CSV table of N, CA and C in Angstrom, one decimal:
chain,number,residue,atom,x,y,z
A,1,UNK,N,-85.1,13.7,-76.6
A,1,UNK,CA,-86.4,13.0,-76.8
A,1,UNK,C,-87.2,13.2,-75.5
A,2,UNK,N,-88.7,12.8,-75.5
A,2,UNK,CA,-89.5,13.2,-74.4
A,2,UNK,C,-90.0,14.6,-74.5
A,3,UNK,N,-91.1,14.8,-73.8
A,3,UNK,CA,-91.6,16.2,-73.9
A,3,UNK,C,-90.6,17.2,-73.2
A,4,UNK,N,-91.1,18.5,-73.2
A,4,UNK,CA,-90.1,19.4,-72.7
A,4,UNK,C,-90.3,19.5,-71.1
A,5,UNK,N,-91.3,18.8,-70.5
A,5,UNK,CA,-91.4,18.8,-69.2
A,5,UNK,C,-90.8,17.2,-68.7
A,6,UNK,N,-90.2,16.6,-69.5
A,6,UNK,CA,-89.4,15.3,-68.9
A,6,UNK,C,-88.4,15.8,-68.2
A,7,UNK,N,-88.1,14.9,-67.3
A,7,UNK,CA,-87.0,15.0,-66.3
A,7,UNK,C,-86.1,13.7,-66.5
A,8,UNK,N,-84.9,13.7,-66.8
A,8,UNK,CA,-83.7,12.7,-67.0
A,8,UNK,C,-83.1,12.5,-65.9
A,9,UNK,N,-82.8,11.3,-65.6
A,9,UNK,CA,-82.0,10.9,-64.4
A,9,UNK,C,-80.9,10.0,-64.9
A,10,UNK,N,-79.7,10.2,-64.6
A,10,UNK,CA,-78.5,9.4,-65.1
A,10,UNK,C,-78.1,8.6,-63.7
A,11,UNK,N,-78.3,7.4,-63.5
A,11,UNK,CA,-77.9,6.7,-62.2
A,11,UNK,C,-76.3,6.0,-62.6
A,12,UNK,N,-75.4,6.2,-62.0
A,12,UNK,CA,-74.1,5.3,-61.9
A,12,UNK,C,-74.0,4.3,-61.0
A,13,UNK,N,-73.9,2.9,-61.2
A,13,UNK,CA,-73.7,2.0,-60.3
A,13,UNK,C,-72.2,1.5,-60.5
A,14,UNK,N,-71.4,2.1,-59.6
A,14,UNK,CA,-69.9,1.6,-59.7
A,14,UNK,C,-69.9,0.1,-59.3
A,15,UNK,N,-70.6,-0.5,-58.7
A,15,UNK,CA,-70.4,-2.0,-58.2
A,15,UNK,C,-70.4,-3.0,-59.5
A,16,UNK,N,-71.3,-2.5,-60.6
A,16,UNK,CA,-71.2,-3.4,-61.6
A,16,UNK,C,-71.1,-2.8,-62.8
A,17,UNK,N,-70.5,-1.5,-62.6
A,17,UNK,CA,-70.1,-0.5,-63.8
A,17,UNK,C,-71.4,-0.3,-64.9
A,18,UNK,N,-72.4,-0.1,-64.4
A,18,UNK,CA,-73.6,0.0,-65.4
A,18,UNK,C,-74.3,1.5,-65.1
A,19,UNK,N,-74.6,2.1,-66.0
A,19,UNK,CA,-75.1,3.4,-66.2
A,19,UNK,C,-76.7,3.4,-66.7
A,20,UNK,N,-77.6,3.9,-66.1
A,20,UNK,CA,-78.7,3.7,-66.5
A,20,UNK,C,-79.5,5.3,-66.6
A,21,UNK,N,-80.1,5.5,-67.6
A,21,UNK,CA,-80.8,6.6,-67.8
A,21,UNK,C,-82.3,6.3,-67.8
A,22,UNK,N,-83.0,7.2,-67.0
A,22,UNK,CA,-84.5,7.1,-66.6
A,22,UNK,C,-84.9,8.5,-67.1
A,23,UNK,N,-86.2,8.2,-67.9
A,23,UNK,CA,-86.9,9.4,-68.1
A,23,UNK,C,-88.5,9.4,-67.6
A,24,UNK,N,-88.5,10.5,-66.9
A,24,UNK,CA,-89.8,10.6,-66.2
A,24,UNK,C,-90.5,11.9,-66.4
A,25,UNK,N,-91.8,12.0,-66.2
A,25,UNK,CA,-92.4,13.2,-66.4
A,25,UNK,C,-92.4,14.2,-65.1
A,26,UNK,N,-91.9,13.7,-64.0
A,26,UNK,CA,-91.9,14.2,-62.9
A,26,UNK,C,-90.4,14.1,-62.2
A,27,UNK,N,-89.9,15.2,-61.5
A,27,UNK,CA,-88.7,15.4,-60.7
A,27,UNK,C,-89.0,14.3,-59.6
A,28,UNK,N,-87.8,13.5,-59.0
A,28,UNK,CA,-88.0,12.9,-58.0
A,28,UNK,C,-88.3,13.6,-56.7
A,29,UNK,N,-89.0,13.1,-55.8
A,29,UNK,CA,-89.2,13.9,-54.5
A,29,UNK,C,-87.9,13.5,-53.7
A,30,UNK,N,-87.6,14.6,-52.8
A,30,UNK,CA,-86.4,14.3,-52.0
A,30,UNK,C,-86.3,12.9,-51.3
A,31,UNK,N,-87.4,12.2,-50.9
A,31,UNK,CA,-87.3,11.0,-50.4
A,31,UNK,C,-86.9,10.0,-51.2
A,32,UNK,N,-87.3,10.2,-52.6
A,32,UNK,CA,-86.9,9.0,-53.6
A,32,UNK,C,-85.8,9.3,-54.6
A,33,UNK,N,-85.2,10.6,-54.4
A,33,UNK,CA,-83.8,10.9,-55.3
A,33,UNK,C,-82.8,10.5,-54.8
A,34,UNK,N,-81.9,9.9,-55.6
A,34,UNK,CA,-80.8,9.2,-55.0
A,34,UNK,C,-79.6,10.4,-54.5
A,35,UNK,N,-79.1,10.0,-53.5
A,35,UNK,CA,-78.2,11.0,-52.7
A,35,UNK,C,-77.1,10.5,-52.3
A,36,UNK,N,-76.0,11.3,-52.2
A,36,UNK,CA,-74.7,11.0,-52.0
A,36,UNK,C,-74.7,10.7,-50.5
A,37,UNK,N,-73.9,9.7,-49.9
A,37,UNK,CA,-73.9,9.4,-48.5
A,37,UNK,C,-73.0,10.7,-47.7
A,38,UNK,N,-73.4,10.8,-46.6
A,38,UNK,CA,-72.6,11.7,-45.9
A,38,UNK,C,-71.3,11.0,-45.2
A,39,UNK,N,-70.2,11.8,-45.4
A,39,UNK,CA,-69.1,10.9,-44.8
A,39,UNK,C,-68.4,11.9,-43.7
A,40,UNK,N,-67.9,11.3,-42.7
A,40,UNK,CA,-67.2,12.0,-41.6
A,40,UNK,C,-65.9,11.1,-41.4
A,41,UNK,N,-64.6,11.7,-41.5
A,41,UNK,CA,-63.4,11.0,-41.2
A,41,UNK,C,-62.9,11.7,-39.8
A,42,UNK,N,-62.7,10.8,-39.0
A,42,UNK,CA,-62.1,11.1,-37.7
A,42,UNK,C,-60.8,10.5,-37.6
A,43,UNK,N,-59.8,11.5,-37.3
A,43,UNK,CA,-58.3,11.3,-37.1
A,43,UNK,C,-57.7,12.3,-36.5
A,44,UNK,N,-56.6,12.0,-36.0
A,44,UNK,CA,-55.5,13.2,-35.3
A,44,UNK,C,-55.3,14.2,-36.3
A,45,UNK,N,-55.0,15.4,-36.0
A,45,UNK,CA,-54.6,16.6,-36.8
A,45,UNK,C,-53.3,16.4,-37.3
A,46,UNK,N,-52.9,15.3,-37.9
A,46,UNK,CA,-51.8,14.8,-38.7
A,46,UNK,C,-52.2,14.2,-40.0
A,47,UNK,N,-51.0,14.0,-40.6
A,47,UNK,CA,-51.2,13.0,-42.1
A,47,UNK,C,-51.4,11.7,-41.6
A,48,UNK,N,-50.4,10.9,-41.0
A,48,UNK,CA,-50.6,9.7,-40.8
A,48,UNK,C,-51.5,8.5,-41.5
A,49,UNK,N,-52.3,7.8,-40.6
A,49,UNK,CA,-53.3,7.0,-41.3
A,49,UNK,C,-54.5,7.6,-41.8
A,50,UNK,N,-54.8,8.7,-41.6
A,50,UNK,CA,-55.8,9.5,-42.1
A,50,UNK,C,-55.6,10.1,-43.3
A,51,UNK,N,-54.4,10.2,-43.8
A,51,UNK,CA,-54.0,10.9,-45.2
A,51,UNK,C,-54.6,10.4,-46.3
A,52,UNK,N,-54.4,8.9,-46.6
A,52,UNK,CA,-54.8,8.3,-47.5
A,52,UNK,C,-56.4,8.5,-48.0
A,53,UNK,N,-57.1,8.3,-46.8
A,53,UNK,CA,-58.6,8.4,-47.1
A,53,UNK,C,-58.8,9.9,-47.4
A,54,UNK,N,-58.3,10.8,-46.8
A,54,UNK,CA,-58.4,12.3,-47.4
A,54,UNK,C,-58.1,12.5,-48.8
A,55,UNK,N,-56.9,11.8,-49.3
A,55,UNK,CA,-56.6,11.8,-50.7
A,55,UNK,C,-57.8,11.3,-51.3
A,56,UNK,N,-58.3,10.1,-51.2
A,56,UNK,CA,-59.3,9.4,-51.8
A,56,UNK,C,-60.6,10.4,-52.1
A,57,UNK,N,-60.8,11.0,-51.0
A,57,UNK,CA,-62.0,12.0,-51.1
A,57,UNK,C,-61.6,13.0,-52.1
A,58,UNK,N,-60.4,13.7,-52.0
A,58,UNK,CA,-60.3,14.7,-52.9
A,58,UNK,C,-60.2,14.3,-54.3
A,59,UNK,N,-59.5,13.1,-54.6
A,59,UNK,CA,-59.5,12.5,-56.0
A,59,UNK,C,-60.7,12.3,-56.5
A,60,UNK,N,-61.7,11.9,-55.9
A,60,UNK,CA,-63.0,11.7,-56.1
A,60,UNK,C,-64.0,12.9,-56.3
A,61,UNK,N,-63.2,13.8,-55.7
A,61,UNK,CA,-64.1,15.1,-55.5
A,61,UNK,C,-65.3,15.0,-55.0
A,62,UNK,N,-65.3,14.2,-53.9
A,62,UNK,CA,-66.6,14.0,-52.8
A,62,UNK,C,-66.3,14.8,-51.5
A,63,UNK,N,-67.3,15.4,-51.3
A,63,UNK,CA,-67.2,16.0,-49.9
A,63,UNK,C,-67.3,15.3,-48.7
A,64,UNK,N,-66.5,15.7,-47.8
A,64,UNK,CA,-66.7,14.9,-46.5
A,64,UNK,C,-66.2,15.8,-45.3
A,65,UNK,N,-66.6,15.5,-44.2
A,65,UNK,CA,-66.2,16.4,-43.0
A,65,UNK,C,-64.9,15.6,-42.5
A,66,UNK,N,-63.9,16.5,-42.3
A,66,UNK,CA,-62.6,16.1,-41.8
A,66,UNK,C,-62.5,16.3,-40.3
A,67,UNK,N,-62.9,15.6,-39.2
A,67,UNK,CA,-62.8,15.7,-38.1
A,67,UNK,C,-61.4,15.6,-37.6
A,68,UNK,N,-60.7,16.6,-37.2
A,68,UNK,CA,-59.1,16.2,-36.8
A,68,UNK,C,-59.2,16.5,-35.3
A,69,UNK,N,-58.7,15.6,-34.6
A,69,UNK,CA,-58.7,15.5,-33.2
A,69,UNK,C,-57.2,16.1,-32.7
A,70,UNK,N,-57.4,17.1,-32.0
A,70,UNK,CA,-56.0,17.8,-31.6
A,70,UNK,C,-55.6,17.1,-30.6
A,71,UNK,N,-54.1,17.4,-30.4
A,71,UNK,CA,-53.4,16.9,-29.3
A,71,UNK,C,-52.2,17.8,-29.1
A,72,UNK,N,-51.4,17.7,-27.9
A,72,UNK,CA,-50.2,18.4,-27.7
A,72,UNK,C,-49.4,17.6,-26.9
A,73,UNK,N,-48.1,18.0,-27.0
A,73,UNK,CA,-47.0,17.4,-26.0
A,73,UNK,C,-46.7,18.3,-24.9
A,74,UNK,N,-46.8,17.8,-23.7
A,74,UNK,CA,-46.0,18.4,-22.6
A,74,UNK,C,-44.6,18.9,-22.7
A,75,UNK,N,-44.0,17.8,-23.3
A,75,UNK,CA,-42.5,17.9,-23.6
A,75,UNK,C,-42.4,17.5,-25.1
A,76,UNK,N,-42.0,18.5,-26.1
A,76,UNK,CA,-42.0,18.2,-27.6
A,76,UNK,C,-41.3,17.1,-27.9
A,77,UNK,N,-42.0,16.1,-28.5
A,77,UNK,CA,-41.6,15.0,-29.0
A,77,UNK,C,-41.4,13.7,-28.2
A,78,UNK,N,-41.8,14.0,-26.8
A,78,UNK,CA,-42.1,13.0,-25.8
A,78,UNK,C,-43.3,12.5,-25.7
A,79,UNK,N,-43.4,11.3,-26.4
A,79,UNK,CA,-45.1,10.6,-26.4
A,79,UNK,C,-45.4,10.3,-25.1
A,80,UNK,N,-44.5,10.1,-24.0
A,80,UNK,CA,-45.1,9.9,-22.6
A,80,UNK,C,-45.9,11.1,-22.2
A,81,UNK,N,-45.8,12.5,-22.5
A,81,UNK,CA,-46.4,13.6,-22.2
A,81,UNK,C,-47.4,14.0,-23.0
A,82,UNK,N,-47.8,13.2,-24.0
A,82,UNK,CA,-48.9,13.7,-24.7
A,82,UNK,C,-50.3,13.9,-24.1
A,83,UNK,N,-50.9,15.0,-24.8
A,83,UNK,CA,-52.3,15.4,-24.1
A,83,UNK,C,-53.3,15.3,-25.3
A,84,UNK,N,-54.3,14.6,-24.8
A,84,UNK,CA,-55.5,14.5,-26.2
A,84,UNK,C,-56.7,14.5,-25.4
A,85,UNK,N,-57.3,15.5,-24.9
A,85,UNK,CA,-58.5,15.5,-24.0
A,85,UNK,C,-59.7,15.1,-25.0
A,86,UNK,N,-59.8,15.4,-26.2
A,86,UNK,CA,-61.0,15.1,-27.0
A,86,UNK,C,-61.0,13.6,-27.3
A,87,UNK,N,-59.7,13.1,-27.8
A,87,UNK,CA,-59.6,11.6,-28.0
A,87,UNK,C,-59.9,10.9,-26.7
A,88,UNK,N,-59.4,11.3,-25.6
A,88,UNK,CA,-59.8,10.5,-24.3
A,88,UNK,C,-61.2,10.6,-23.8
A,89,UNK,N,-61.9,11.7,-24.3
A,89,UNK,CA,-63.3,11.6,-23.9
A,89,UNK,C,-64.1,10.9,-25.0
A,90,UNK,N,-63.8,10.9,-26.3
A,90,UNK,CA,-64.3,10.0,-27.0
A,90,UNK,C,-64.4,8.5,-26.9
A,91,UNK,N,-63.0,8.2,-26.3
A,91,UNK,CA,-62.7,6.8,-26.0
A,91,UNK,C,-63.5,6.4,-24.7
A,92,UNK,N,-63.5,7.3,-23.7
A,92,UNK,CA,-64.4,6.9,-22.4
A,92,UNK,C,-65.9,6.9,-22.7
A,93,UNK,N,-66.4,7.7,-23.7
A,93,UNK,CA,-67.6,7.6,-24.1
A,93,UNK,C,-68.1,6.5,-24.8
A,94,UNK,N,-67.0,5.6,-25.4
A,94,UNK,CA,-67.4,4.5,-26.3
A,94,UNK,C,-67.3,4.8,-27.8
A,95,UNK,N,-67.2,6.0,-28.1
A,95,UNK,CA,-67.1,6.5,-29.5
A,95,UNK,C,-66.3,5.7,-30.3
A,96,UNK,N,-65.1,5.2,-29.8
A,96,UNK,CA,-64.0,4.5,-30.7
A,96,UNK,C,-64.2,2.9,-30.4
A,97,UNK,N,-65.2,2.5,-29.9
A,97,UNK,CA,-65.4,0.9,-29.9
A,97,UNK,C,-65.2,0.2,-31.0
A,98,UNK,N,-65.8,0.9,-32.1
A,98,UNK,CA,-65.9,0.2,-33.3
A,98,UNK,C,-64.4,0.1,-34.0
A,99,UNK,N,-63.4,1.0,-33.5
A,99,UNK,CA,-62.1,0.8,-34.0
A,99,UNK,C,-61.1,0.4,-33.0
A,100,UNK,N,-61.7,-0.4,-31.9
A,100,UNK,CA,-60.9,-0.8,-30.7
A,100,UNK,C,-60.2,0.2,-30.2
A,101,UNK,N,-60.7,1.3,-29.9
A,101,UNK,CA,-60.3,2.4,-29.3
A,101,UNK,C,-59.1,3.4,-29.9
A,102,UNK,N,-59.0,3.1,-31.1
A,102,UNK,CA,-58.2,3.8,-31.9
A,102,UNK,C,-58.8,4.7,-33.1
A,103,UNK,N,-58.2,5.5,-33.9
A,103,UNK,CA,-58.5,6.2,-35.0
A,103,UNK,C,-57.4,6.0,-35.9
A,104,UNK,N,-57.9,5.9,-37.2
A,104,UNK,CA,-59.1,6.7,-37.8
A,104,UNK,C,-60.2,5.7,-37.8
A,105,UNK,N,-61.7,6.5,-37.7
A,105,UNK,CA,-62.7,5.8,-38.1
A,105,UNK,C,-63.4,6.7,-39.2
A,106,UNK,N,-64.3,6.0,-39.9
A,106,UNK,CA,-65.1,6.8,-40.8
A,106,UNK,C,-66.6,6.5,-40.5
A,107,UNK,N,-67.3,7.5,-40.5
A,107,UNK,CA,-68.9,7.4,-40.3
A,107,UNK,C,-69.5,7.7,-41.8
A,108,UNK,N,-70.3,6.7,-42.0
A,108,UNK,CA,-71.0,6.9,-43.5
A,108,UNK,C,-72.5,6.9,-43.1
A,109,UNK,N,-73.1,7.9,-43.4
A,109,UNK,CA,-74.6,8.3,-43.0
A,109,UNK,C,-74.8,7.7,-41.4
A,110,UNK,N,-73.9,8.0,-40.6
A,110,UNK,CA,-73.8,7.8,-39.2
A,110,UNK,C,-73.4,6.2,-38.8
A,111,UNK,N,-73.0,5.3,-39.9
A,111,UNK,CA,-72.6,4.0,-39.7
A,111,UNK,C,-71.0,4.3,-39.4
A,112,UNK,N,-70.5,3.5,-38.4
A,112,UNK,CA,-69.0,3.5,-38.2
A,112,UNK,C,-68.2,2.3,-38.9
A,113,UNK,N,-67.1,2.6,-39.4
A,113,UNK,CA,-66.2,1.6,-39.9
A,113,UNK,C,-64.8,2.0,-39.4
A,114,UNK,N,-64.1,1.0,-38.7
A,114,UNK,CA,-63.0,1.2,-38.3
A,114,UNK,C,-61.8,0.3,-39.0
A,115,UNK,N,-60.5,0.8,-38.5
A,115,UNK,CA,-59.2,0.0,-39.3
A,115,UNK,C,-59.0,0.9,-40.6
A,116,UNK,N,-57.9,1.3,-40.6
A,116,UNK,CA,-57.5,2.3,-41.6
A,116,UNK,C,-57.5,1.6,-43.1
A,117,UNK,N,-57.1,0.3,-43.3
A,117,UNK,CA,-57.1,-0.4,-44.5
A,117,UNK,C,-58.5,-0.9,-45.0
A,118,UNK,N,-59.3,-1.0,-44.1
A,118,UNK,CA,-60.9,-1.3,-44.4
A,118,UNK,C,-61.5,0.0,-45.0
A,119,UNK,N,-61.1,1.2,-44.3
A,119,UNK,CA,-61.6,2.5,-44.7
A,119,UNK,C,-61.2,2.9,-46.1
A,120,UNK,N,-59.9,2.5,-46.3
A,120,UNK,CA,-59.2,2.8,-47.7
A,120,UNK,C,-60.0,2.0,-48.7
A,121,UNK,N,-60.0,0.8,-48.6
A,121,UNK,CA,-60.6,-0.1,-49.4
A,121,UNK,C,-62.2,0.0,-49.8
A,122,UNK,N,-62.7,0.6,-48.6
A,122,UNK,CA,-64.2,0.9,-48.9
A,122,UNK,C,-64.3,2.0,-49.7
A,123,UNK,N,-63.5,3.1,-49.4
A,123,UNK,CA,-63.6,4.2,-50.3
A,123,UNK,C,-63.2,4.1,-51.5
A,124,UNK,N,-62.2,3.2,-51.8
A,124,UNK,CA,-61.8,2.9,-53.2
A,124,UNK,C,-62.8,2.2,-53.9
A,125,UNK,N,-63.5,1.3,-53.4
A,125,UNK,CA,-64.5,0.7,-53.9
A,125,UNK,C,-65.8,1.7,-54.4
A,126,UNK,N,-66.1,2.4,-53.5
A,126,UNK,CA,-67.3,3.6,-53.5
A,126,UNK,C,-66.9,4.3,-54.6
A,127,UNK,N,-65.7,4.7,-54.9
A,127,UNK,CA,-65.4,5.9,-55.7
A,127,UNK,C,-64.8,5.2,-57.0
A,128,UNK,N,-65.0,3.9,-57.3
A,128,UNK,CA,-64.7,3.5,-58.5
A,128,UNK,C,-62.9,3.4,-58.8
A,129,UNK,N,-62.4,3.1,-57.6
A,129,UNK,CA,-60.6,3.0,-57.7
A,129,UNK,C,-60.3,1.7,-57.5
A,130,UNK,N,-61.3,0.8,-57.3
A,130,UNK,CA,-60.8,-0.6,-57.0
A,130,UNK,C,-60.6,-1.6,-58.1
A,131,UNK,N,-60.4,-1.1,-59.1
A,131,UNK,CA,-60.3,-2.2,-60.4
A,131,UNK,C,-61.4,-2.3,-61.2
A,132,UNK,N,-61.4,-2.7,-62.5
A,132,UNK,CA,-62.5,-2.9,-63.4
A,132,UNK,C,-63.1,-4.3,-63.0
A,133,UNK,N,-62.4,-5.3,-62.5
A,133,UNK,CA,-63.2,-6.6,-62.4
A,133,UNK,C,-62.4,-7.0,-61.0
A,134,UNK,N,-62.9,-8.2,-60.6
A,134,UNK,CA,-62.4,-8.8,-59.2
A,134,UNK,C,-61.0,-9.2,-59.2
A,135,UNK,N,-60.5,-9.6,-60.6
A,135,UNK,CA,-58.9,-9.9,-60.6
A,135,UNK,C,-58.3,-8.6,-60.3
A,136,UNK,N,-58.4,-7.5,-60.7
A,136,UNK,CA,-57.9,-6.3,-60.5
A,136,UNK,C,-58.0,-5.7,-59.1
A,137,UNK,N,-59.3,-5.9,-58.6
A,137,UNK,CA,-59.5,-5.6,-57.3
A,137,UNK,C,-58.5,-6.4,-56.3
A,138,UNK,N,-58.3,-7.9,-56.6
A,138,UNK,CA,-57.4,-8.7,-55.8
A,138,UNK,C,-55.8,-8.2,-56.0
A,139,UNK,N,-55.6,-7.6,-57.4
A,139,UNK,CA,-54.2,-7.1,-57.4
A,139,UNK,C,-53.8,-6.0,-56.7
A,140,UNK,N,-54.9,-5.2,-56.6
A,140,UNK,CA,-54.8,-4.0,-55.9
A,140,UNK,C,-54.7,-4.2,-54.2
A,141,UNK,N,-55.7,-5.3,-53.9
A,141,UNK,CA,-55.6,-5.9,-52.4
A,141,UNK,C,-53.9,-6.3,-52.1
A,142,UNK,N,-53.5,-6.9,-53.2
A,142,UNK,CA,-52.1,-7.6,-53.1
A,142,UNK,C,-51.1,-6.4,-52.8
A,143,UNK,N,-51.2,-5.4,-53.6
A,143,UNK,CA,-50.3,-4.3,-53.5
A,143,UNK,C,-50.4,-3.6,-52.2
A,144,UNK,N,-51.7,-3.4,-51.8
A,144,UNK,CA,-52.0,-3.0,-50.3
A,144,UNK,C,-51.1,-3.8,-49.3
A,145,UNK,N,-51.3,-5.1,-49.5
A,145,UNK,CA,-50.9,-6.0,-48.4
A,145,UNK,C,-49.3,-5.8,-48.5
A,146,UNK,N,-48.7,-5.7,-49.7
A,146,UNK,CA,-47.2,-5.7,-49.8
A,146,UNK,C,-46.8,-4.5,-49.2
A,147,UNK,N,-47.6,-3.3,-49.4
A,147,UNK,CA,-46.8,-2.1,-48.8
A,147,UNK,C,-47.0,-2.1,-47.2
A,148,UNK,N,-48.0,-2.9,-46.7
A,148,UNK,CA,-48.0,-3.2,-45.3
A,148,UNK,C,-46.8,-4.1,-44.9
A,149,UNK,N,-46.4,-5.1,-45.3
A,149,UNK,CA,-45.3,-5.7,-45.3
A,149,UNK,C,-44.1,-5.0,-45.3
A,150,UNK,N,-43.7,-4.0,-46.3
A,150,UNK,CA,-42.8,-3.2,-46.3
A,150,UNK,C,-42.7,-2.3,-45.1
A,151,UNK,N,-43.6,-1.8,-44.7
A,151,UNK,CA,-43.8,-0.8,-43.5
A,151,UNK,C,-43.6,-1.6,-42.4
A,152,UNK,N,-44.0,-2.6,-42.2
A,152,UNK,CA,-43.6,-3.5,-41.0
A,152,UNK,C,-42.3,-3.9,-40.9
A,153,UNK,N,-42.0,-4.3,-41.9
A,153,UNK,CA,-40.3,-4.5,-41.9
A,153,UNK,C,-39.3,-3.4,-41.7
A,154,UNK,N,-39.7,-2.3,-42.2
A,154,UNK,CA,-38.9,-1.0,-42.0
A,154,UNK,C,-39.0,-0.7,-40.6
A,155,UNK,N,-40.2,-0.7,-40.0
A,155,UNK,CA,-40.3,-0.4,-38.5
A,155,UNK,C,-39.6,-1.3,-37.7
A,156,UNK,N,-39.4,-2.4,-38.3
A,156,UNK,CA,-38.6,-3.5,-37.2
A,156,UNK,C,-37.1,-3.1,-37.3
A,157,UNK,N,-36.5,-2.6,-38.4
A,157,UNK,CA,-35.3,-2.2,-38.3
A,157,UNK,C,-35.2,-1.0,-37.7
A,158,UNK,N,-35.9,0.1,-38.2
A,158,UNK,CA,-36.0,1.3,-37.3
A,158,UNK,C,-36.0,1.3,-35.8
A,159,UNK,N,-36.7,0.2,-35.3
A,159,UNK,CA,-36.8,0.0,-33.9
A,159,UNK,C,-35.6,-0.7,-33.1
A,160,UNK,N,-34.6,-1.0,-33.9
A,160,UNK,CA,-33.3,-1.5,-33.2
A,160,UNK,C,-32.8,-0.7,-32.3
A,161,UNK,N,-32.5,-1.1,-31.1
A,161,UNK,CA,-32.1,-0.1,-30.2
A,161,UNK,C,-30.4,0.0,-30.2
A,162,UNK,N,-29.6,-1.1,-30.4
A,162,UNK,CA,-28.1,-0.9,-30.6
A,162,UNK,C,-27.9,-0.1,-31.7
A,163,UNK,N,-27.3,1.1,-31.4
A,163,UNK,CA,-26.7,2.0,-32.5
A,163,UNK,C,-26.0,1.3,-33.8
A,164,UNK,N,-25.1,0.5,-33.5
A,164,UNK,CA,-24.0,-0.2,-34.5
A,164,UNK,C,-25.0,-1.1,-35.1
A,165,UNK,N,-25.9,-1.8,-34.6
A,165,UNK,CA,-26.8,-2.9,-35.3
A,165,UNK,C,-27.7,-2.0,-36.1
A,166,UNK,N,-28.3,-1.1,-35.5
A,166,UNK,CA,-29.2,-0.3,-36.3
A,166,UNK,C,-28.6,0.2,-37.7
A,167,UNK,N,-27.5,0.8,-37.5
A,167,UNK,CA,-26.9,1.5,-38.6
A,167,UNK,C,-26.6,0.5,-39.7
A,168,UNK,N,-26.0,-0.8,-39.2
A,168,UNK,CA,-25.9,-1.8,-40.2
A,168,UNK,C,-27.0,-2.2,-40.8
A,169,UNK,N,-28.3,-2.4,-40.1
A,169,UNK,CA,-29.5,-2.9,-40.4
A,169,UNK,C,-30.2,-1.8,-41.5
A,170,UNK,N,-30.0,-0.5,-41.3
A,170,UNK,CA,-30.6,0.6,-42.1
A,170,UNK,C,-29.7,0.5,-43.4
A,171,UNK,N,-28.6,0.5,-43.4
A,171,UNK,CA,-27.8,0.4,-44.5
A,171,UNK,C,-28.0,-0.9,-45.5
A,172,UNK,N,-28.3,-1.9,-44.8
A,172,UNK,CA,-28.7,-3.1,-45.8
A,172,UNK,C,-30.2,-2.8,-46.3
A,173,UNK,N,-31.0,-2.1,-45.4
A,173,UNK,CA,-32.5,-2.0,-45.9
A,173,UNK,C,-32.3,-0.9,-47.3
A,174,UNK,N,-31.6,-0.2,-47.3
A,174,UNK,CA,-31.4,1.0,-48.4
A,174,UNK,C,-30.5,0.5,-49.3
A,175,UNK,N,-29.8,-0.7,-49.4
A,175,UNK,CA,-28.8,-0.8,-50.3
A,175,UNK,C,-29.6,-1.6,-51.6
């Protein structure tokens, strides 16, 4: 429909699950055209807390800059000898203030978001992975919090110093 010079824009609003088709006789100017935000994820060059956001970008097929902060060990495996000059300079410059001096943090069009779970939930909402309604979103939140509880409980058992006590606790954990 429309003349051969018409331009059609399909706009998706994931927040309220609406799609709008707009017909116009001119193409949008770069200033008014809908654009994807630019994303930059900052995390160490490991999986850890940065991996789930990376998966979300890949699942959504959304481009992002994956800024991987390097580090090395003076003595392999000895965290007291870790060397991370880029992280240390970012921290000293105040670049990590939004995330309380930690990584990961995400930049969205230059605005910073700290805390791994906040980043995960933000991206899930942005990419339409946060359920079809507010109840499903709450159930997803519940699952996320349950996973945190499991991880914390496991770390508590894993951190037991006494070898006999730790072995018994690990056995109980996996039974």
